[in-house]
PDB file of C-alpha atoms in Angstrom:
ATOM      1  CA  MET A 268     108.873  44.882  60.476  1.00 43.00           C
ATOM      2  CA  GLY A 269     105.109  45.514  60.559  1.00 41.00           C
ATOM      3  CA  ALA A 270     104.360  41.760  60.599  1.00 38.00           C
ATOM      4  CA  LYS A 271     106.729  41.190  63.467  1.00 41.00           C
ATOM      5  CA  LEU A 272     105.064  43.915  65.495  1.00 45.00           C
ATOM      6  CA  GLN A 273     101.589  42.606  64.820  1.00 43.00           C
ATOM      7  CA  ASN A 274     102.664  39.160  65.959  1.00 44.00           C
ATOM      8  CA  GLY A 275     103.985  40.605  69.214  1.00 53.00           C
ATOM      9  CA  GLU A 276     107.583  39.718  68.464  1.00 70.00           C
ATOM     10  CA  ARG A 277     110.391  41.639  70.065  1.00 84.00           C
ATOM     11  CA  LEU A 278     112.689  43.811  68.000  1.00 85.00           C
ATOM     12  CA  ARG A 279     116.421  44.134  68.299  1.00 86.00           C
ATOM     13  CA  PRO A 280     117.999  47.609  68.040  1.00 87.00           C
ATOM     14  CA  VAL A 281     119.168  46.734  64.526  1.00 90.00           C
ATOM     15  CA  ASP A 282     115.594  45.872  63.484  1.00 87.00           C
ATOM     16  CA  LEU A 283     114.293  49.220  64.690  1.00 88.00           C
ATOM     17  CA  ALA A 284     117.237  51.070  63.176  1.00 90.00           C
ATOM     18  CA  ARG A 285     116.983  49.491  59.720  1.00 89.00           C
ATOM     19  CA  GLY A 286     113.290  50.236  59.514  1.00 83.00           C
ATOM     20  CA  HIS A 287     114.078  53.960  59.633  1.00 87.00           C
ATOM     21  CA  GLY A 288     117.469  54.145  57.974  1.00 90.00           C
ATOM     22  CA  LEU A 289     119.264  54.793  61.251  1.00 92.00           C
ATOM     23  CA  SER A 290     122.248  53.320  62.990  1.00 93.00           C
ATOM     24  CA  THR A 291     121.792  51.149  66.065  1.00 92.00           C
ATOM     25  CA  GLN A 292     123.796  53.732  67.998  1.00 94.00           C
ATOM     26  CA  ALA A 293     121.267  56.400  67.040  1.00 93.00           C
ATOM     27  CA  VAL A 294     118.450  54.250  68.404  1.00 92.00           C
ATOM     28  CA  ARG A 295     120.350  53.717  71.651  1.00 92.00           C
ATOM     29  CA  ASN A 296     121.043  57.453  71.865  1.00 93.00           C
ATOM     30  CA  TYR A 297     117.355  58.244  71.414  1.00 95.00           C
ATOM     31  CA  GLU A 298     116.483  55.849  74.212  1.00 94.00           C
ATOM     32  CA  GLU A 299     119.088  57.354  76.532  1.00 94.00           C
ATOM     33  CA  ALA A 300     117.774  60.836  75.708  1.00 95.00           C
ATOM     34  CA  GLY A 301     114.239  59.812  76.715  1.00 96.00           C
ATOM     35  CA  ILE A 302     112.894  60.112  73.180  1.00 96.00           C
ATOM     36  CA  LEU A 303     112.061  56.394  73.273  1.00 95.00           C
ATOM     37  CA  PRO A 304     110.695  54.577  76.317  1.00 94.00           C
ATOM     38  CA  ALA A 305     113.188  52.452  78.203  1.00 91.00           C
ATOM     39  CA  ALA A 306     113.895  49.208  76.360  1.00 88.00           C
ATOM     40  CA  GLY A 307     113.300  45.781  77.787  1.00 87.00           C
ATOM     41  CA  ARG A 308     116.281  43.543  78.460  1.00 88.00           C
ATOM     42  CA  THR A 309     116.952  39.885  77.716  1.00 84.00           C
ATOM     43  CA  PRO A 310     118.430  37.656  80.444  1.00 88.00           C
ATOM     44  CA  HIS A 311     121.798  38.441  78.868  1.00 86.00           C
ATOM     45  CA  GLY A 312     121.225  42.201  79.037  1.00 84.00           C
ATOM     46  CA  TYR A 313     120.476  42.860  75.387  1.00 87.00           C
ATOM     47  CA  ARG A 314     117.940  45.573  74.541  1.00 87.00           C
ATOM     48  CA  THR A 315     114.569  44.573  73.095  1.00 89.00           C
ATOM     49  CA  TYR A 316     111.980  46.875  71.582  1.00 90.00           C
ATOM     50  CA  THR A 317     108.273  46.595  70.818  1.00 91.00           C
ATOM     51  CA  SER A 318     105.657  48.298  68.674  1.00 91.00           C
ATOM     52  CA  LEU A 319     105.505  51.042  71.297  1.00 93.00           C
ATOM     53  CA  HIS A 320     109.138  51.928  70.671  1.00 94.00           C
ATOM     54  CA  ALA A 321     108.600  51.814  66.927  1.00 92.00           C
ATOM     55  CA  GLY A 322     105.664  54.194  67.330  1.00 94.00           C
ATOM     56  CA  ALA A 323     107.750  56.552  69.458  1.00 96.00           C
ATOM     57  CA  LEU A 324     110.505  56.588  66.861  1.00 95.00           C
ATOM     58  CA  ARG A 325     108.026  57.258  64.045  1.00 96.00           C
ATOM     59  CA  ALA A 326     106.482  60.100  66.032  1.00 97.00           C
ATOM     60  CA  PHE A 327     109.834  61.680  66.822  1.00 97.00           C
ATOM     61  CA  LEU A 328     111.127  61.506  63.260  1.00 96.00           C
ATOM     62  CA  ALA A 329     107.840  62.966  62.004  1.00 97.00           C
ATOM     63  CA  LEU A 330     107.977  65.815  64.535  1.00 97.00           C
ATOM     64  CA  VAL A 331     111.509  66.911  63.688  1.00 97.00           C
ATOM     65  CA  PRO A 332     110.833  68.596  60.279  1.00 96.00           C
ATOM     66  CA  GLY A 333     108.082  70.784  61.705  1.00 96.00           C
ATOM     67  CA  HIS A 334     109.360  71.503  65.199  1.00 97.00           C
ATOM     68  CA  GLY A 335     113.112  71.017  64.993  1.00 95.00           C
ATOM     69  CA  HIS A 336     115.223  68.348  66.689  1.00 95.00           C
ATOM     70  CA  ARG A 337     115.409  70.012  70.092  1.00 95.00           C
ATOM     71  CA  THR A 338     111.693  70.717  70.469  1.00 97.00           C
ATOM     72  CA  ALA A 339     110.730  67.317  69.029  1.00 97.00           C
ATOM     73  CA  ALA A 340     112.975  65.629  71.591  1.00 97.00           C
ATOM     74  CA  SER A 341     111.431  67.677  74.408  1.00 97.00           C
ATOM     75  CA  ILE A 342     107.933  66.755  73.237  1.00 98.00           C
ATOM     76  CA  MET A 343     108.750  63.063  73.229  1.00 97.00           C
ATOM     77  CA  ARG A 344     110.434  63.206  76.637  1.00 97.00           C
ATOM     78  CA  ALA A 345     107.381  64.917  78.087  1.00 97.00           C
ATOM     79  CA  VAL A 346     105.057  62.293  76.614  1.00 97.00           C
ATOM     80  CA  ASN A 347     107.193  59.420  77.857  1.00 96.00           C
ATOM     81  CA  GLU A 348     107.270  60.943  81.330  1.00 96.00           C
ATOM     82  CA  GLY A 349     103.486  61.229  81.341  1.00 95.00           C
ATOM     83  CA  ALA A 350     103.576  65.040  81.134  1.00 97.00           C
ATOM     84  CA  THR A 351     101.283  65.370  78.142  1.00 96.00           C
ATOM     85  CA  GLU A 352     100.245  68.921  79.058  1.00 97.00           C
ATOM     86  CA  GLU A 353     103.875  69.987  78.765  1.00 98.00           C
ATOM     87  CA  ALA A 354     104.100  68.240  75.394  1.00 97.00           C
ATOM     88  CA  PHE A 355     101.003  70.088  74.186  1.00 98.00           C
ATOM     89  CA  ARG A 356     102.434  73.386  75.431  1.00 98.00           C
ATOM     90  CA  LEU A 357     105.605  72.832  73.416  1.00 98.00           C
ATOM     91  CA  ILE A 358     103.541  72.033  70.341  1.00 98.00           C
ATOM     92  CA  ASP A 359     101.471  75.180  70.862  1.00 98.00           C
ATOM     93  CA  GLU A 360     104.655  77.242  71.108  1.00 96.00           C
ATOM     94  CA  SER A 361     105.859  75.880  67.774  1.00 96.00           C
ATOM     95  CA  HIS A 362     102.536  76.718  66.138  1.00 97.00           C
ATOM     96  CA  ALA A 363     102.643  80.195  67.663  1.00 95.00           C
ATOM     97  CA  GLN A 364     106.160  80.689  66.297  1.00 91.00           C
ATOM     98  CA  LEU A 365     105.037  79.570  62.849  1.00 94.00           C
ATOM     99  CA  LEU A 366     102.156  82.041  62.986  1.00 93.00           C
ATOM    100  CA  ASP A 367     104.569  84.758  64.095  1.00 85.00           C
ATOM    101  CA  ASP A 368     106.873  83.893  61.206  1.00 85.00           C
ATOM    102  CA  ARG A 369     103.947  84.167  58.802  1.00 89.00           C
ATOM    103  CA  ARG A 370     103.144  87.597  60.220  1.00 82.00           C
ATOM    104  CA  THR A 371     106.797  88.554  59.864  1.00 77.00           C
ATOM    105  CA  LEU A 372     106.775  87.498  56.227  1.00 82.00           C
ATOM    106  CA  ARG A 373     103.638  89.532  55.653  1.00 81.00           C
ATOM    107  CA  ALA A 374     105.300  92.503  57.338  1.00 72.00           C
ATOM    108  CA  VAL A 375     108.356  92.131  55.095  1.00 72.00           C
ATOM    109  CA  GLU A 376     106.170  92.066  52.002  1.00 77.00           C
ATOM    110  CA  ASN A 377     104.271  95.121  53.210  1.00 71.00           C
ATOM    111  CA  ALA A 378     107.533  96.877  53.996  1.00 64.00           C
ATOM    112  CA  LEU A 379     108.896  96.132  50.547  1.00 71.00           C
ATOM    113  CA  ARG A 380     105.820  97.580  48.916  1.00 69.00           C
ATOM    114  CA  ASP A 381     106.286 100.778  50.903  1.00 59.00           C
ATOM    115  CA  LEU A 382     110.014 101.123  50.295  1.00 56.00           C
ATOM    116  CA  GLY A 383     111.141 103.324  47.453  1.00 49.00           C
ATOM    117  CA  PRO A 384     114.279 103.088  45.311  1.00 48.00           C
ATOM    118  CA  ALA A 385     117.579 102.938  47.148  1.00 41.00           C
ATOM    119  CA  THR A 386     119.126 106.329  47.761  1.00 37.00           C
ATOM    120  CA  ALA A 387     122.440 107.216  49.342  1.00 35.00           C
ATOM    121  CA  SER A 388     123.124 103.544  49.856  1.00 38.00           C
ATOM    122  CA  GLY A 389     126.513 102.008  49.316  1.00 36.00           C
ATOM    123  CA  PRO A 390     130.108 102.860  50.081  1.00 34.00           C
ATOM    124  CA  ASP A 391     130.212 105.903  47.763  1.00 33.00           C
ATOM    125  CA  ALA A 392     127.198 107.652  49.232  1.00 32.00           C
ATOM    126  CA  GLY A 393     127.816 110.248  51.895  1.00 32.00           C
ATOM    127  CA  GLY A 394     131.346 111.572  52.094  1.00 29.00           C
ATOM    128  CA  GLU A 395     131.877 110.369  55.632  1.00 32.00           C
ATOM    129  CA  ARG A 396     131.400 106.619  55.063  1.00 34.00           C
ATOM    130  CA  GLY A 397     134.579 104.886  56.104  1.00 35.00           C
ATOM    131  CA  THR A 398     135.743 107.764  58.317  1.00 34.00           C
ATOM    132  CA  ALA A 399     137.515 106.238  61.283  1.00 36.00           C
ATOM    133  CA  PRO A 400     135.676 106.600  64.590  1.00 37.00           C
ATOM    134  CA  ARG A 401     137.193 108.546  67.376  1.00 37.00           C
ATOM    135  CA  PRO A 402     138.513 106.584  70.351  1.00 35.00           C
ATOM    136  CA  GLY A 403     135.597 105.411  72.429  1.00 39.00           C
ATOM    137  CA  ALA A 404     133.046 106.031  69.698  1.00 40.00           C
ATOM    138  CA  GLY A 405     130.687 103.095  69.458  1.00 45.00           C
ATOM    139  CA  THR A 406     126.980 103.151  69.968  1.00 49.00           C
ATOM    140  CA  GLY A 407     126.737 106.938  69.956  1.00 54.00           C
ATOM    141  CA  PRO A 408     124.011 108.969  71.663  1.00 56.00           C
ATOM    142  CA  THR A 409     120.795 107.150  72.402  1.00 49.00           C
ATOM    143  CA  SER A 410     118.359 110.054  71.987  1.00 48.00           C
ATOM    144  CA  ALA A 411     119.381 112.935  69.711  1.00 51.00           C
ATOM    145  CA  SER A 412     119.647 112.141  66.002  1.00 58.00           C
ATOM    146  CA  PRO A 413     121.866 113.862  63.452  1.00 61.00           C
ATOM    147  CA  ALA A 414     120.368 115.729  60.545  1.00 64.00           C
ATOM    148  CA  GLY A 415     119.260 113.293  57.874  1.00 68.00           C
ATOM    149  CA  GLY A 416     119.904 110.164  59.878  1.00 84.00           C
ATOM    150  CA  THR A 417     119.821 108.281  63.158  1.00 90.00           C
ATOM    151  CA  PHE A 418     122.405 106.884  65.552  1.00 92.00           C
ATOM    152  CA  ILE A 419     122.966 103.214  66.304  1.00 94.00           C
ATOM    153  CA  GLY A 420     121.241 103.241  69.693  1.00 93.00           C
ATOM    154  CA  PRO A 421     117.842 104.542  68.553  1.00 93.00           C
ATOM    155  CA  LEU A 422     117.922 102.316  65.469  1.00 93.00           C
ATOM    156  CA  ALA A 423     118.673  99.232  67.587  1.00 93.00           C
ATOM    157  CA  VAL A 424     115.772 100.087  69.886  1.00 93.00           C
ATOM    158  CA  LYS A 425     113.467 100.583  66.904  1.00 90.00           C
ATOM    159  CA  LEU A 426     114.353  97.162  65.516  1.00 89.00           C
ATOM    160  CA  GLY A 427     114.337  95.420  68.896  1.00 89.00           C
ATOM    161  CA  ILE A 428     117.946  94.274  68.600  1.00 93.00           C
ATOM    162  CA  ARG A 429     121.249  95.065  70.282  1.00 93.00           C
ATOM    163  CA  PRO A 430     123.683  97.669  68.912  1.00 95.00           C
ATOM    164  CA  ALA A 431     126.262  94.862  68.728  1.00 95.00           C
ATOM    165  CA  THR A 432     124.015  93.148  66.174  1.00 95.00           C
ATOM    166  CA  LEU A 433     124.053  96.221  63.945  1.00 96.00           C
ATOM    167  CA  ARG A 434     127.845  96.368  64.201  1.00 95.00           C
ATOM    168  CA  LYS A 435     127.990  92.701  63.206  1.00 95.00           C
ATOM    169  CA  TRP A 436     125.739  93.407  60.224  1.00 95.00           C
ATOM    170  CA  GLU A 437     128.006  96.279  59.255  1.00 94.00           C
ATOM    171  CA  ARG A 438     131.038  93.961  59.246  1.00 94.00           C
ATOM    172  CA  ALA A 439     129.035  91.568  57.035  1.00 92.00           C
ATOM    173  CA  GLY A 440     128.236  94.377  54.602  1.00 91.00           C
ATOM    174  CA  LEU A 441     124.495  94.477  55.307  1.00 91.00           C
ATOM    175  CA  VAL A 442     124.535  98.118  56.390  1.00 93.00           C
ATOM    176  CA  CYS A 443     127.043 100.867  55.569  1.00 92.00           C
ATOM    177  CA  PRO A 444     126.558 103.756  57.987  1.00 94.00           C
ATOM    178  CA  ARG A 445     128.656 106.855  57.522  1.00 92.00           C
ATOM    179  CA  ARG A 446     130.625 108.401  60.356  1.00 92.00           C
ATOM    180  CA  ASP A 447     129.859 111.784  61.810  1.00 88.00           C
ATOM    181  CA  PRO A 448     132.957 113.921  61.036  1.00 87.00           C
ATOM    182  CA  LEU A 449     132.906 115.577  64.456  1.00 87.00           C
ATOM    183  CA  THR A 450     132.092 112.709  66.810  1.00 87.00           C
ATOM    184  CA  GLY A 451     132.953 109.605  64.787  1.00 89.00           C
ATOM    185  CA  TYR A 452     129.546 108.125  65.655  1.00 91.00           C
ATOM    186  CA  ARG A 453     127.805 105.907  63.127  1.00 93.00           C
ATOM    187  CA  VAL A 454     124.992 107.699  61.297  1.00 94.00           C
ATOM    188  CA  TYR A 455     122.312 105.636  59.540  1.00 94.00           C
ATOM    189  CA  ASP A 456     120.514 107.452  56.754  1.00 89.00           C
ATOM    190  CA  GLU A 457     117.159 106.455  55.281  1.00 84.00           C
ATOM    191  CA  ALA A 458     118.661 103.814  52.978  1.00 83.00           C
ATOM    192  CA  ASP A 459     120.688 102.349  55.836  1.00 89.00           C
ATOM    193  CA  VAL A 460     117.562 102.069  57.956  1.00 88.00           C
ATOM    194  CA  ARG A 461     115.850 100.308  55.072  1.00 82.00           C
ATOM    195  CA  ASP A 462     118.738  97.866  54.691  1.00 88.00           C
ATOM    196  CA  ALA A 463     118.797  97.207  58.434  1.00 91.00           C
ATOM    197  CA  ARG A 464     115.063  96.583  58.459  1.00 86.00           C
ATOM    198  CA  LEU A 465     115.316  94.168  55.536  1.00 85.00           C
ATOM    199  CA  ALA A 466     118.237  92.377  57.164  1.00 88.00           C
ATOM    200  CA  HIS A 467     116.303  92.061  60.413  1.00 88.00           C
ATOM    201  CA  GLN A 468     113.233  90.634  58.714  1.00 81.00           C
ATOM    202  CA  LEU A 469     115.222  88.203  56.584  1.00 82.00           C
ATOM    203  CA  ARG A 470     117.136  87.005  59.648  1.00 85.00           C
ATOM    204  CA  ARG A 471     113.780  86.354  61.279  1.00 80.00           C
ATOM    205  CA  GLY A 472     112.900  84.344  58.203  1.00 76.00           C
ATOM    206  CA  GLY A 473     115.850  82.045  58.751  1.00 78.00           C
ATOM    207  CA  TYR A 474     118.318  83.514  56.257  1.00 82.00           C
ATOM    208  CA  LEU A 475     122.029  83.552  57.075  1.00 87.00           C
ATOM    209  CA  LEU A 476     124.119  86.717  56.904  1.00 90.00           C
ATOM    210  CA  GLU A 477     126.015  85.390  53.902  1.00 88.00           C
ATOM    211  CA  GLN A 478     122.687  84.838  52.127  1.00 84.00           C
ATOM    212  CA  ILE A 479     121.350  88.285  52.997  1.00 85.00           C
ATOM    213  CA  ALA A 480     124.431  90.275  51.975  1.00 87.00           C
ATOM    214  CA  PRO A 481     124.173  89.597  48.207  1.00 83.00           C
ATOM    215  CA  LEU A 482     120.440  90.302  48.272  1.00 78.00           C
ATOM    216  CA  ILE A 483     120.954  93.713  49.824  1.00 81.00           C
ATOM    217  CA  ALA A 484     123.886  94.373  47.493  1.00 79.00           C
ATOM    218  CA  GLN A 485     121.619  93.631  44.531  1.00 72.00           C
ATOM    219  CA  VAL A 486     118.928  95.905  45.920  1.00 71.00           C
ATOM    220  CA  ARG A 487     121.460  98.730  46.164  1.00 73.00           C
ATOM    221  CA  ALA A 488     122.914  98.112  42.709  1.00 70.00           C
ATOM    222  CA  ALA A 489     119.551  97.715  41.005  1.00 58.00           C
ATOM    223  CA  GLY A 490     117.896 100.561  42.863  1.00 59.00           C
ATOM    224  CA  GLY A 491     114.941  98.316  43.611  1.00 57.00           C
ATOM    225  CA  LEU A 492     113.695  95.340  45.565  1.00 62.00           C
ATOM    226  CA  GLU A 493     113.029  92.831  42.794  1.00 64.00           C
ATOM    227  CA  PRO A 494     115.924  90.564  43.868  1.00 61.00           C
ATOM    228  CA  LEU A 495     114.024  89.771  47.054  1.00 69.00           C
ATOM    229  CA  GLU A 496     111.041  88.331  45.208  1.00 77.00           C
ATOM    230  CA  ALA A 497     112.655  84.905  44.781  1.00 77.00           C
ATOM    231  CA  ALA A 498     113.703  84.903  48.436  1.00 77.00           C
ATOM    232  CA  LEU A 499     110.162  85.693  49.514  1.00 81.00           C
ATOM    233  CA  ARG A 500     108.747  82.913  47.346  1.00 85.00           C
ATOM    234  CA  ASP A 501     111.226  80.509  48.926  1.00 86.00           C
ATOM    235  CA  TRP A 502     110.252  81.770  52.363  1.00 85.00           C
ATOM    236  CA  HIS A 503     106.568  81.128  51.595  1.00 92.00           C
ATOM    237  CA  GLY A 504     107.438  77.610  50.457  1.00 93.00           C
ATOM    238  CA  ARG A 505     109.429  76.822  53.583  1.00 92.00           C
ATOM    239  CA  LEU A 506     106.653  78.040  55.865  1.00 94.00           C
ATOM    240  CA  ALA A 507     104.105  75.957  53.973  1.00 96.00           C
ATOM    241  CA  ALA A 508     106.352  72.889  54.193  1.00 96.00           C
ATOM    242  CA  ARG A 509     106.805  73.460  57.907  1.00 96.00           C
ATOM    243  CA  GLY A 510     103.071  73.707  58.452  1.00 97.00           C
ATOM    244  CA  ARG A 511     102.491  70.510  56.483  1.00 97.00           C
ATOM    245  CA  ALA A 512     105.228  68.765  58.479  1.00 97.00           C
ATOM    246  CA  MET A 513     103.516  69.793  61.706  1.00 98.00           C
ATOM    247  CA  LEU A 514     100.351  68.073  60.517  1.00 97.00           C
ATOM    248  CA  THR A 515     102.271  64.890  59.752  1.00 97.00           C
ATOM    249  CA  GLY A 516     104.005  65.021  63.114  1.00 97.00           C
ATOM    250  CA  ALA A 517     100.700  65.541  64.903  1.00 97.00           C
ATOM    251  CA  ALA A 518      99.199  62.473  63.241  1.00 97.00           C
ATOM    252  CA  GLU A 519     102.113  60.239  64.255  1.00 97.00           C
ATOM    253  CA  LEU A 520     102.163  61.641  67.785  1.00 97.00           C
ATOM    254  CA  GLU A 521      98.423  61.014  68.137  1.00 97.00           C
ATOM    255  CA  ALA A 522      98.931  57.411  67.026  1.00 97.00           C
ATOM    256  CA  TYR A 523     101.695  57.017  69.599  1.00 97.00           C
ATOM    257  CA  LEU A 524      99.563  58.530  72.351  1.00 97.00           C
ATOM    258  CA  ARG A 525      96.749  56.088  71.511  1.00 96.00           C
ATOM    259  CA  GLU A 526      99.146  53.178  71.666  1.00 93.00           C
ATOM    260  CA  ARG A 527     100.439  54.315  75.051  1.00 92.00           C
ATOM    261  CA  GLU A 528      96.899  54.334  76.366  1.00 87.00           C
TER     262      GLU A 528
END
């Protein structure tokens, strides 16, 4: 395909598709989505592509691993519309998110170092776990805290999430708050707060609830945080791979921008 492009020959959709292991429909979809510039047309209405389209496709496919499909598509649309400042802003946002994720990972590691052995964690701890809530009991008070614990509202505020998220985590087994025997409100003790904090940080790291649940279960059973070490190593690896992918995407996008000029 490189020789054809150097000789100025036109490419059919199938030529462009085969060069990247795609279907011709995928190439047409990318064009319709603005990821590729508009194709030329033969007198009979067939699409024809050039080296510019090949460069756009290379740039897009290189951007996806580092920025994700949606952001990569938005970057390419902005470039093709001549809005390079918008494209650069989107790239900056992705880099800022990666930096934030690195800070989150560092915070998780710091938090793990500060956390002690699990205590009162699990379905057998605290006699009121599993007590049915009274009618209307849900988020509980938002200010006062019970002795030895906290209610769902203050904990949600502390984590920067919604109470509904904590209830979802409870259904997934990530946290096991007891119920106040008088009010039926959820009460999160120190171990529950720890589990909620770990769940929050791991969700920020891209882990699914079904991946987090066994980790937290192992932490409770083992009385320590060693099971998270492998997850943290994997997290480090994924962030490094994402950063490397951003470099590759930047190089291909720069080449495409030069060709457009």
